[in-house]
PDB file of C-alpha atoms in Angstrom:
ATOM      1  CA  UNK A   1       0.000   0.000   0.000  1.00  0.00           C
ATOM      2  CA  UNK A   2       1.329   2.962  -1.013  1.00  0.00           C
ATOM      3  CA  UNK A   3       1.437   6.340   1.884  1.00  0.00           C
ATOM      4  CA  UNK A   4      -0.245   8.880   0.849  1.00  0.00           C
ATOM      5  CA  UNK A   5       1.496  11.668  -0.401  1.00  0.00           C
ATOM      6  CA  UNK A   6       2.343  14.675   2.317  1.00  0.00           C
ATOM      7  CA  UNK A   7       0.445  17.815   1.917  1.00  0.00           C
ATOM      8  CA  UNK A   8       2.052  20.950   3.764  1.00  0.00           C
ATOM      9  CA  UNK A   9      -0.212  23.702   4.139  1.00  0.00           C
ATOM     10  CA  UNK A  10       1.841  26.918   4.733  1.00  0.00           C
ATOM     11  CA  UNK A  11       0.886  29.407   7.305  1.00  0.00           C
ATOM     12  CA  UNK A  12      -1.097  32.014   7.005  1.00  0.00           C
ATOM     13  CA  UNK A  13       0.681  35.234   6.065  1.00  0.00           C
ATOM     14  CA  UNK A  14      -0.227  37.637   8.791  1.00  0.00           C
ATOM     15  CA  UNK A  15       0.494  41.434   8.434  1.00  0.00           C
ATOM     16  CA  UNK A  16       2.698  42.812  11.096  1.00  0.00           C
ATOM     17  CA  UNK A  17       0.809  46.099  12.894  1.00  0.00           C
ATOM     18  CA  UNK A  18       2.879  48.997  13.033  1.00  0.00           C
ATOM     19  CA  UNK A  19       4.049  50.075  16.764  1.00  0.00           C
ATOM     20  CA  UNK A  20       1.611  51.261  19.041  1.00  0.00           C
ATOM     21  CA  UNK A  21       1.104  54.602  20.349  1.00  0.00           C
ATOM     22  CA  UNK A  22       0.297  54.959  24.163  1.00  0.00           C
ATOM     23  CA  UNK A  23      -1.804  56.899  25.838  1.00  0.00           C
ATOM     24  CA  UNK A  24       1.870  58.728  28.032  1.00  0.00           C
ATOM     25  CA  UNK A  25       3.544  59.537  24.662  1.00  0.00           C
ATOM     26  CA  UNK A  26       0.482  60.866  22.798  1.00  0.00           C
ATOM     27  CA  UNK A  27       0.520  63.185  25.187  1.00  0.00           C
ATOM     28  CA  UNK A  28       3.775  64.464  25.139  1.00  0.00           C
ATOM     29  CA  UNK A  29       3.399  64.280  21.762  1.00  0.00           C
ATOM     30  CA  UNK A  30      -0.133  66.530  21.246  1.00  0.00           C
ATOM     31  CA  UNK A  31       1.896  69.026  23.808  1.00  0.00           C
ATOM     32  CA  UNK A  32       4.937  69.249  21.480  1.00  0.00           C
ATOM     33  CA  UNK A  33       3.175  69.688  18.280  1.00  0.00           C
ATOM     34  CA  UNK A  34       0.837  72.406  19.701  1.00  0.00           C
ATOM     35  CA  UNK A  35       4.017  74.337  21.115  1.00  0.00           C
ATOM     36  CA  UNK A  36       5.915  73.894  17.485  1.00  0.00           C
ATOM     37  CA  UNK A  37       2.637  74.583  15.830  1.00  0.00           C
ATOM     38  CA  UNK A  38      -0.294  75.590  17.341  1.00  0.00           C
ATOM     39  CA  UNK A  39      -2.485  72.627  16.112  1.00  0.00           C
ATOM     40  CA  UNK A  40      -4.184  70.945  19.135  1.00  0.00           C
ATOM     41  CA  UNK A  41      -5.106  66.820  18.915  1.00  0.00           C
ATOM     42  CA  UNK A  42      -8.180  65.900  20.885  1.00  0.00           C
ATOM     43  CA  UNK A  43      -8.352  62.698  22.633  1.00  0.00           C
ATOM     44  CA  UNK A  44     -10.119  61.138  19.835  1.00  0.00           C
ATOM     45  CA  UNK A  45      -7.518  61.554  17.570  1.00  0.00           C
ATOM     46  CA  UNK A  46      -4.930  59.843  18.423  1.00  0.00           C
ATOM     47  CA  UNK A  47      -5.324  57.005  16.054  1.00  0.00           C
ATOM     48  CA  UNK A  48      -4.814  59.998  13.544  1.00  0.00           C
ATOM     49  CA  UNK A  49      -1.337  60.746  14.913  1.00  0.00           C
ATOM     50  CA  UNK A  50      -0.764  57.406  14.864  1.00  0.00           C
ATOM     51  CA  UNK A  51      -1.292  56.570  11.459  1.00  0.00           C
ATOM     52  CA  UNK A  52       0.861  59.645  10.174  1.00  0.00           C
ATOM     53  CA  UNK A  53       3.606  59.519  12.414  1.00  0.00           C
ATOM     54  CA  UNK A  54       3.831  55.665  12.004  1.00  0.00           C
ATOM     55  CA  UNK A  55       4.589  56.157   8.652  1.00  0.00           C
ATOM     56  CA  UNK A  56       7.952  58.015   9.300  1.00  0.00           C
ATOM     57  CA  UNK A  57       8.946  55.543  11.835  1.00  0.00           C
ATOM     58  CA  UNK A  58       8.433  53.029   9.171  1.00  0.00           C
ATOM     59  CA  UNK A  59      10.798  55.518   6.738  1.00  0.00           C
ATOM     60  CA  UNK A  60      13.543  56.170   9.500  1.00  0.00           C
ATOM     61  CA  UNK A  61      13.692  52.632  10.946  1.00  0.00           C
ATOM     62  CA  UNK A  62      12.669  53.425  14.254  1.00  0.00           C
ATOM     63  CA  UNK A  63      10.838  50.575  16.597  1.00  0.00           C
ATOM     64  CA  UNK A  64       8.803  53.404  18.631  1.00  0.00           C
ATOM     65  CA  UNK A  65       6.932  56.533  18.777  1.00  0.00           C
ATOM     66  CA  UNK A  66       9.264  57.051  22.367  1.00  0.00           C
ATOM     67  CA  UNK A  67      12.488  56.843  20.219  1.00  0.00           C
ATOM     68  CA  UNK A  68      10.707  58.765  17.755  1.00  0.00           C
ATOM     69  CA  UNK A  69       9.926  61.705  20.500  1.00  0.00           C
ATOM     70  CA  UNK A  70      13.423  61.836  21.476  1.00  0.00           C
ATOM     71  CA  UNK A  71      14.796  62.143  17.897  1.00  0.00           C
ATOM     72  CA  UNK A  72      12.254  64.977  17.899  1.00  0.00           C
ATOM     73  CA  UNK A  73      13.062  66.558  20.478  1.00  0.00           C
ATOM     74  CA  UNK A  74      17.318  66.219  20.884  1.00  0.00           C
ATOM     75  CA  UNK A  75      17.786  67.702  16.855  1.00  0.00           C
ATOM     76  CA  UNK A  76      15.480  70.104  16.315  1.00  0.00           C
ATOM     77  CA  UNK A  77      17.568  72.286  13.906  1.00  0.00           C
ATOM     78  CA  UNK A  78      19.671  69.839  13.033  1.00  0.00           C
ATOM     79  CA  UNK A  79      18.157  67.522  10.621  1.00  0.00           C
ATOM     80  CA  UNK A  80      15.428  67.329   7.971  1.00  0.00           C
ATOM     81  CA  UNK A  81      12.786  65.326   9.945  1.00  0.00           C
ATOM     82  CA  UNK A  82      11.024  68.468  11.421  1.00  0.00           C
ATOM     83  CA  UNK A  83       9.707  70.000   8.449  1.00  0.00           C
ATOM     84  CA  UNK A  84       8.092  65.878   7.325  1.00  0.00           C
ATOM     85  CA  UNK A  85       6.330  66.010  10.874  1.00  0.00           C
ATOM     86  CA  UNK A  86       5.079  69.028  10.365  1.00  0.00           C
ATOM     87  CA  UNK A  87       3.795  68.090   6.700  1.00  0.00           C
ATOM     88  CA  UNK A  88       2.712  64.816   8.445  1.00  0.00           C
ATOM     89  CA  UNK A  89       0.573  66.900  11.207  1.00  0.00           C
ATOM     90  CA  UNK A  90      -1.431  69.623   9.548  1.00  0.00           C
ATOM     91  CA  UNK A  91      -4.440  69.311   8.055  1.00  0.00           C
ATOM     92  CA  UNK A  92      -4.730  70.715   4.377  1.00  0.00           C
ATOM     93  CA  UNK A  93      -8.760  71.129   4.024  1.00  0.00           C
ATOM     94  CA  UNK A  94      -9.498  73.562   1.336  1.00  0.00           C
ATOM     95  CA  UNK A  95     -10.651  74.662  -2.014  1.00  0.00           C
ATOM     96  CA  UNK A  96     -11.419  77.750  -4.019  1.00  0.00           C
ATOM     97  CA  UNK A  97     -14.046  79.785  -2.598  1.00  0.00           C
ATOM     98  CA  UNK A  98     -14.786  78.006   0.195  1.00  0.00           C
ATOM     99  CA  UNK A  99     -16.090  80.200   2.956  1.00  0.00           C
ATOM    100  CA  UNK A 100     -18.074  82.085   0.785  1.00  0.00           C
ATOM    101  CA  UNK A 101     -19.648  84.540   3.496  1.00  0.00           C
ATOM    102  CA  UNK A 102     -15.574  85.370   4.542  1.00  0.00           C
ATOM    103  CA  UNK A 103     -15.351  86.610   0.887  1.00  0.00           C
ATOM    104  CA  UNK A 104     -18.666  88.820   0.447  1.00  0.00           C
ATOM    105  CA  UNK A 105     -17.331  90.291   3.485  1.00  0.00           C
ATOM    106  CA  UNK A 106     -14.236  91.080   1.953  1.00  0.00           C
ATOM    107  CA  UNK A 107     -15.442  92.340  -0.939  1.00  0.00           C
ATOM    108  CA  UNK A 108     -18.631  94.183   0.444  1.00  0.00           C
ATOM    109  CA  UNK A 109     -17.164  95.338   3.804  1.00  0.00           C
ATOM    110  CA  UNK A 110     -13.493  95.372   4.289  1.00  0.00           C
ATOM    111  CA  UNK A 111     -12.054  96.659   1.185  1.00  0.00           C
ATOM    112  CA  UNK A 112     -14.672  99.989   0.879  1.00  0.00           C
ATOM    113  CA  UNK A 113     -13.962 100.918   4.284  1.00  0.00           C
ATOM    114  CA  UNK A 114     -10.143 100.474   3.745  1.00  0.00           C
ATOM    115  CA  UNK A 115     -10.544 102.500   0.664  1.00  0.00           C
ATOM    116  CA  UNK A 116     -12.693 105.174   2.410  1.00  0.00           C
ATOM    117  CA  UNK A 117      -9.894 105.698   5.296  1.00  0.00           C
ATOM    118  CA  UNK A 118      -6.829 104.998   3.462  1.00  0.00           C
ATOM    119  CA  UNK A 119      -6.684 106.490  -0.043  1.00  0.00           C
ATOM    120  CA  UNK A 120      -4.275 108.501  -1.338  1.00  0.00           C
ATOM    121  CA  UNK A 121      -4.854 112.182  -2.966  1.00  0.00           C
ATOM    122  CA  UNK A 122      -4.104 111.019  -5.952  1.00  0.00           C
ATOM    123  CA  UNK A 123      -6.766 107.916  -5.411  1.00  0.00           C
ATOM    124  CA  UNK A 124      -4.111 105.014  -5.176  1.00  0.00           C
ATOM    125  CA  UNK A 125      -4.286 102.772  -1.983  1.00  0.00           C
ATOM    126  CA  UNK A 126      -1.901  99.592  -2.200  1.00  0.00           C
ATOM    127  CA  UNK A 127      -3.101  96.327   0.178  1.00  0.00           C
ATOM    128  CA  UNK A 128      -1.040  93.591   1.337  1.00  0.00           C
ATOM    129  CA  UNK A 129      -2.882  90.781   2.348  1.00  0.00           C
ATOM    130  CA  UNK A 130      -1.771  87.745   4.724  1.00  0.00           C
ATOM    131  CA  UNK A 131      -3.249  84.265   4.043  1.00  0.00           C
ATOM    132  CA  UNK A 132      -2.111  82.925   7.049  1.00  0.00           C
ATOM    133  CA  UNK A 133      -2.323  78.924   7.187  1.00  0.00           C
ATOM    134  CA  UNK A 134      -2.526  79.121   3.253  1.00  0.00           C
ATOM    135  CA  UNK A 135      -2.321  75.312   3.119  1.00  0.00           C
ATOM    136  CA  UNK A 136      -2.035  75.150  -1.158  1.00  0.00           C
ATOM    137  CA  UNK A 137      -2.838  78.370  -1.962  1.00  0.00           C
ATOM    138  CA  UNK A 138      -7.035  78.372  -2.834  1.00  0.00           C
ATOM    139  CA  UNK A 139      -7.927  81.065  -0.555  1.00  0.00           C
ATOM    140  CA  UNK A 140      -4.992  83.307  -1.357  1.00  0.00           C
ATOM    141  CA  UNK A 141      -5.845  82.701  -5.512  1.00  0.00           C
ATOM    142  CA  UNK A 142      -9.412  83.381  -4.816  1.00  0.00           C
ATOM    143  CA  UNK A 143      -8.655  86.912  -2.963  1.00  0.00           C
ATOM    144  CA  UNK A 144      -6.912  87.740  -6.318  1.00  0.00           C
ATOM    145  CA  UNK A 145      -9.505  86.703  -8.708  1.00  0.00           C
ATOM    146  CA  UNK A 146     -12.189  88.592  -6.480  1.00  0.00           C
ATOM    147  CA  UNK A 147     -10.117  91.678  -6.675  1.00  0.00           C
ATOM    148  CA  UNK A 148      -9.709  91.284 -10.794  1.00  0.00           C
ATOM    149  CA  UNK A 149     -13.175  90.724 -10.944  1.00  0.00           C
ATOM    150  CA  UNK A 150     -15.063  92.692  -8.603  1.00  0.00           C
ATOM    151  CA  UNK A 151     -12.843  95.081  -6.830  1.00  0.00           C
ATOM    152  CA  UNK A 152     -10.451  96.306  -9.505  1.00  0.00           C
ATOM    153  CA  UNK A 153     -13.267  97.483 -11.544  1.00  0.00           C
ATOM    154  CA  UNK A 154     -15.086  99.877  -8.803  1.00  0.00           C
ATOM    155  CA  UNK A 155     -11.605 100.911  -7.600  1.00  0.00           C
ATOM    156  CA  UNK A 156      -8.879 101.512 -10.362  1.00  0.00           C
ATOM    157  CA  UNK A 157      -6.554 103.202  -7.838  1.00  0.00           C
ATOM    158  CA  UNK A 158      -6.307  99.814  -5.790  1.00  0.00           C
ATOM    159  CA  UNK A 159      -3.563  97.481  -6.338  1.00  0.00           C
ATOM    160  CA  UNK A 160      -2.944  94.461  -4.111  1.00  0.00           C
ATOM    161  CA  UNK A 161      -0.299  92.178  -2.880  1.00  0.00           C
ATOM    162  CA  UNK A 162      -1.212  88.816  -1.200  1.00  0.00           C
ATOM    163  CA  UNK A 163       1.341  87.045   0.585  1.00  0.00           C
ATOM    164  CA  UNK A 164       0.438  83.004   1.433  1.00  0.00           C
ATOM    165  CA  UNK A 165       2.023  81.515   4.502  1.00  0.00           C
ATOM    166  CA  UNK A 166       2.015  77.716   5.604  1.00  0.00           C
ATOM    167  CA  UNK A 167       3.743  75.257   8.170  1.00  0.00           C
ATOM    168  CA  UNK A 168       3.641  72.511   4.996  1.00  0.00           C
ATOM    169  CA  UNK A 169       6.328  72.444   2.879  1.00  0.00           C
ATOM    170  CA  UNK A 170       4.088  70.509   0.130  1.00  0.00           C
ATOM    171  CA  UNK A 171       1.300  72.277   0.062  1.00  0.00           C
ATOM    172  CA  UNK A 172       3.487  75.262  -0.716  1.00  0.00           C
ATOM    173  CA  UNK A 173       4.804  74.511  -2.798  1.00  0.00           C
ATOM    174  CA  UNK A 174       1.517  73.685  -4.983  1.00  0.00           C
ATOM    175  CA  UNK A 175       0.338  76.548  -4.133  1.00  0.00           C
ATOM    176  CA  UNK A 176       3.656  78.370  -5.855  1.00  0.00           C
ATOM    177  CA  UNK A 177       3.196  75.785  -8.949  1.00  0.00           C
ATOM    178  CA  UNK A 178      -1.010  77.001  -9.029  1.00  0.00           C
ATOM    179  CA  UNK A 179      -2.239  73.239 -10.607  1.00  0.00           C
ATOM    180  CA  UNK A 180      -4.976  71.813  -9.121  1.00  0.00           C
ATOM    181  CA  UNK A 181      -7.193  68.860  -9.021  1.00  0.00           C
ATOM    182  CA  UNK A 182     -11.209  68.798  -9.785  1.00  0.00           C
ATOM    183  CA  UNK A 183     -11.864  68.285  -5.804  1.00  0.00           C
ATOM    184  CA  UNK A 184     -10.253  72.017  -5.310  1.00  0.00           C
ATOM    185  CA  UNK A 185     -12.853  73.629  -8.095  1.00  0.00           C
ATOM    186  CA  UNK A 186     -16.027  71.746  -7.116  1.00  0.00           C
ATOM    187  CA  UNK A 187     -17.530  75.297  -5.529  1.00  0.00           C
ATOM    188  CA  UNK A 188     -15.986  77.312  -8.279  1.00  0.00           C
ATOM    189  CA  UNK A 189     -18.497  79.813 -10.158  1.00  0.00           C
ATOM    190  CA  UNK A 190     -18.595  78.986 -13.585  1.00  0.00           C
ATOM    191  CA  UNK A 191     -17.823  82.226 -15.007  1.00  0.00           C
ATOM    192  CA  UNK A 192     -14.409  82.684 -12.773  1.00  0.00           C
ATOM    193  CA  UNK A 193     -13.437  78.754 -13.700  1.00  0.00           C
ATOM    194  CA  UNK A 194     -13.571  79.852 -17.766  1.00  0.00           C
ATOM    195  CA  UNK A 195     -11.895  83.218 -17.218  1.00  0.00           C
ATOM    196  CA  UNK A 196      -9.325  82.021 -15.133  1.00  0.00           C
ATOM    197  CA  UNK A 197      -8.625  78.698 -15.150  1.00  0.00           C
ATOM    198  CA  UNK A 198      -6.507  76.741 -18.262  1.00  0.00           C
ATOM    199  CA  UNK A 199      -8.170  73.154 -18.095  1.00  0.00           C
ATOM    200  CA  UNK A 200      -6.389  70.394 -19.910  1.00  0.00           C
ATOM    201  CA  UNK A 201      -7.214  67.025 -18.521  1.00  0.00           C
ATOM    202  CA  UNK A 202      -8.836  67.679 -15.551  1.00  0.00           C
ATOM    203  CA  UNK A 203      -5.755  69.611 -14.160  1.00  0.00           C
ATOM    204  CA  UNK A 204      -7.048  73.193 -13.340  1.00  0.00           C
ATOM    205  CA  UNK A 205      -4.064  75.669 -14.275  1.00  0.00           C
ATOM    206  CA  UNK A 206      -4.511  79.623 -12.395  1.00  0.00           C
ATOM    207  CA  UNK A 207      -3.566  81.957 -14.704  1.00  0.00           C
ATOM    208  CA  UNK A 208      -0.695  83.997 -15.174  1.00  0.00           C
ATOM    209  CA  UNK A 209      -2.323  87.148 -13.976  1.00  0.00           C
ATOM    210  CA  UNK A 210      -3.935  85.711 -10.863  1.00  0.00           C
ATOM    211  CA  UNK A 211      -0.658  84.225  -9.981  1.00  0.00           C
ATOM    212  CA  UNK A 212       1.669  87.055 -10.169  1.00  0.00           C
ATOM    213  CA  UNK A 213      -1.095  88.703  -7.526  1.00  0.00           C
ATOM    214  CA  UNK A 214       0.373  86.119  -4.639  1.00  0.00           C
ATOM    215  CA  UNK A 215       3.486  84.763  -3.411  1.00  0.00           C
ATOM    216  CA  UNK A 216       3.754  82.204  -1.141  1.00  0.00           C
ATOM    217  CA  UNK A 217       6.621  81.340   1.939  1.00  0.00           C
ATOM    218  CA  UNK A 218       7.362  78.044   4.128  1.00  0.00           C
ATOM    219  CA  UNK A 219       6.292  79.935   7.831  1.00  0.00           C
ATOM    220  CA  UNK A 220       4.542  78.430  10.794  1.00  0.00           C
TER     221      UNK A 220
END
């Protein structure tokens, strides 16, 4: 009688979990980032900071989030690993004309009274404007199509300069390069998305003349 032949059934191939977060370290975590940054994480999201920060221990080799702390905290200034966290920790939520309200007050409210208390004999008043937490650069481009559209119109004499500011290096830098996805134009009015916009391929393009309106820095 011939044995029957051996079978061997392999084990299972389990994924490995990344390392852990406790509760100790997320907080001396949350504390750190809100001192370098000003963002605050509730209790809730720590599973947030987990995922994102787990992903640069899984980059730099490191078994822990409390080894990751320390290399935090003992080279600030003296490598490249500060300015991933802080892309890893923001939150970039935005698109073109997003808080529509903010911008029918700027229009309507802010920029007559400015003009009423600050222009010049000659009628010329000159703005600078801080987008402060610019993230990739919608709010800042919309300010300048508003004031092509609506503002330089009524007021010749006005000329403005809009200066972008963000903790993300990334998003920055998109917001310097001024190509965006379909998500960022989904509460764009029609009429400003042809005038404005090149479209080839669902990449949305500002153009040249909103652009040269805004300038953008790396700045927490």
């Amino acid at each position: 009688m011939q044995p029957l032949p051996q079978i061997i059934i392999p084990a299972p191939i389990v994924a490995t979990a990344g390392p852990k977060m406790s509760e100790s370290i997320f907080k001396l975590l949350r504390e750190f980032i809100y001192q370098k940054t000003g963002i605050y994480f509730q209790d809730n999201k720590k599973y947030l900071l987990e995922g994102r920060l787990g992903k640069r221990l899984q980059v730099l080799g490191i078994s822990d989030f409390e080894k990751y702390f320390d290399f935090l905290r003992f080279n600030i200034g003296r490598n490249e690993e500060m300015r991933y966290f802080y892309d890893a920790v923001t939150i970039n939520e935005t698109f073109f004309f997003r808080n529509e309200p903010q911008f029918e007050a700027f229009e309507q409210t802010l920029i007559p009274e400015i003009i009423k208390r600050k222009a010049s004999s000659n009628g010329r008043t000159k703005l600078r404007i801080w987008s402060a937490a610019s993230s990739s650069g919608e709010e800042a481009h919309t300010l300048g199509m508003i004031y092509l559209e609506k503002l330089k119109p009524k007021y010749p004499g006005l000329e403005i300069e809009i200066i972008g500011t963000d903790i993300n290096s990334s998003v920055v830098e998109t917001a310097r390069q001024g190509i965006y996805r379909e998500y960022s134009v989904r509460s764009m009015p029609r009429g400003y998305l042809e005038k404005y916009f090149k479209v080839d391929n669902l990449r949305f393009t500002v153009q040249e003349q909103v652009q040269r309106l805004a300038r953008f820095e790396n700045m927490n």
